[in-house]
Amino acid sequence: MRLPRNQLLPVVLALLTATAIQGLAQSSDENEIRKADAAWSHAVESKDLDKSVSFYAADASVLPFNAPIANGKEQIRQLWSQLMSKPGFALSFTPTKIVVSKSRDMAYEIGTFDLKLNDAQGNPINTLGKDVVVWRNEPNHEWKAVADTFNTDK
């Protein structure tokens, strides 16, 4: 079926408008994730355990380096509590790339982190690494981390 020329322009304009709106919505979602990420990193830097864990969904999993997987908020809380209690603990992280799905229900983030801990003699050690976080847009339209994995560059 061919559309007459006078009907083709409105169809093309409608498709372009829909594509532009979807792109703006995905950009808005990316901005929301970036804001959440900045608040999450600040909570971790402040050693605010409750706030740090609040960025995870109830069914989230964390896959840390050199440790077993932590499933659910209670195990994630224990993982963060142990990490934050280590001497010299300081951690910051930043996303370098965020991709939001076309359906806007999931996203993934690739980023970097800077972890500081003291060694057995009390000397500070700086560890750089990378991470991947999978985000889910919850029914209340709040983005929550559902999978979080990180490892060192060395």
XYZ file of C-alpha atoms in Angstrom:
154
model
C 0.000 0.000 0.000
C 1.381 3.396 -0.979
C 0.410 6.568 0.795
C -0.368 9.624 -1.296
C 2.367 12.260 -1.061
C 0.177 14.615 0.956
C -0.207 11.918 3.666
C 3.438 10.868 3.724
C 4.785 14.016 5.414
C 2.562 13.738 8.531
C 3.555 10.072 8.955
C 7.270 10.908 8.674
C 6.893 13.828 11.112
C 5.049 11.613 13.594
C 7.815 8.996 13.454
C 10.533 11.617 13.910
C 8.674 13.185 16.830
C 8.194 9.803 18.527
C 11.889 9.020 18.109
C 12.894 12.409 19.528
C 10.566 12.005 22.528
C 11.965 8.541 23.255
C 15.516 9.922 23.069
C 14.639 12.722 25.500
C 13.030 10.248 27.900
C 16.091 7.994 27.800
C 18.301 11.036 28.402
C 16.122 11.977 31.388
C 16.472 8.430 32.749
C 20.234 8.597 32.295
C 20.304 11.865 34.240
C 18.247 10.279 37.045
C 20.688 7.370 37.238
C 23.647 9.778 37.308
C 22.015 11.683 40.188
C 21.341 8.440 42.056
C 24.914 7.333 41.439
C 26.342 10.587 42.803
C 24.159 10.332 45.918
C 25.132 6.664 46.322
C 28.853 7.444 46.057
C 28.428 10.264 48.588
C 26.608 7.912 50.996
C 29.444 5.388 50.712
C 32.103 8.093 51.154
C 30.209 9.224 54.279
C 30.040 5.617 55.519
C 26.253 5.922 55.733
C 25.416 2.208 55.658
C 21.619 2.551 55.515
C 21.719 5.118 52.715
C 24.323 3.095 50.803
C 22.173 -0.039 50.883
C 19.018 1.924 49.951
C 20.181 2.200 46.336
C 19.714 -1.559 45.843
C 16.463 -3.298 44.939
C 15.194 -5.854 47.464
C 16.242 -8.720 45.159
C 19.625 -7.256 44.188
C 22.918 -9.140 44.040
C 26.454 -7.865 44.536
C 29.368 -9.759 43.045
C 32.492 -8.395 44.787
C 36.051 -9.350 43.932
C 37.625 -12.062 46.115
C 34.364 -12.711 47.986
C 31.147 -14.712 47.605
C 28.061 -13.253 45.956
C 25.749 -11.268 48.251
C 22.048 -11.795 47.486
C 19.322 -9.585 48.917
C 19.567 -6.491 51.053
C 20.598 -8.257 54.278
C 23.645 -9.916 52.712
C 24.450 -6.688 50.840
C 24.220 -4.768 54.122
C 26.663 -7.248 55.730
C 29.067 -6.902 52.795
C 29.060 -3.089 52.972
C 29.280 -3.107 56.766
C 32.383 -5.303 56.664
C 33.986 -3.192 53.958
C 33.212 0.139 55.646
C 34.623 -1.099 58.962
C 38.073 -1.823 57.505
C 40.804 0.587 58.645
C 41.403 3.450 56.246
C 38.239 2.729 54.225
C 37.373 5.361 51.648
C 35.603 4.705 48.363
C 34.355 6.809 45.505
C 32.925 5.722 42.181
C 31.782 7.385 38.987
C 29.905 6.113 35.952
C 31.663 6.587 32.626
C 28.855 5.186 30.476
C 25.137 4.655 31.056
C 22.878 2.947 28.541
C 19.103 2.942 29.051
C 17.016 0.302 27.275
C 14.501 1.442 24.668
C 11.718 0.204 26.929
C 13.212 2.371 29.721
C 12.790 -0.372 32.322
C 16.454 -1.401 32.574
C 19.828 0.272 32.203
C 23.447 -0.603 32.680
C 26.354 1.464 33.824
C 30.082 1.025 33.368
C 32.298 3.003 35.692
C 35.434 3.299 37.745
C 36.182 3.301 41.453
C 38.929 4.394 43.801
C 39.184 2.316 47.009
C 41.473 3.223 49.886
C 42.274 0.825 52.748
C 45.137 0.421 55.174
C 47.472 -2.548 54.853
C 48.467 -4.749 57.823
C 51.073 -2.175 58.907
C 48.541 0.678 58.769
C 49.881 2.178 55.562
C 47.268 3.474 53.110
C 46.800 1.474 49.924
C 44.990 2.900 46.923
C 43.188 0.421 44.658
C 41.704 1.460 41.326
C 39.107 -0.617 39.541
C 36.066 -0.805 37.338
C 32.455 -1.742 37.889
C 29.220 -2.645 36.162
C 25.833 -1.861 37.669
C 22.521 -3.009 36.241
C 19.644 -0.698 37.118
C 15.902 -1.425 37.076
C 13.169 1.184 36.897
C 10.917 0.192 39.799
C 7.088 0.534 39.734
C 7.408 3.812 41.686
C 9.687 5.092 38.850
C 12.763 5.038 41.073
C 15.909 3.496 39.610
C 17.429 0.760 41.823
C 20.569 -1.326 41.369
C 19.759 -5.009 40.810
C 23.276 -6.261 40.002
C 26.564 -4.714 41.041
C 29.971 -6.167 40.254
C 33.425 -4.707 40.546
C 37.041 -5.749 40.308
C 40.486 -4.232 40.472
C 42.693 -3.127 37.615
C 45.577 -5.279 38.929
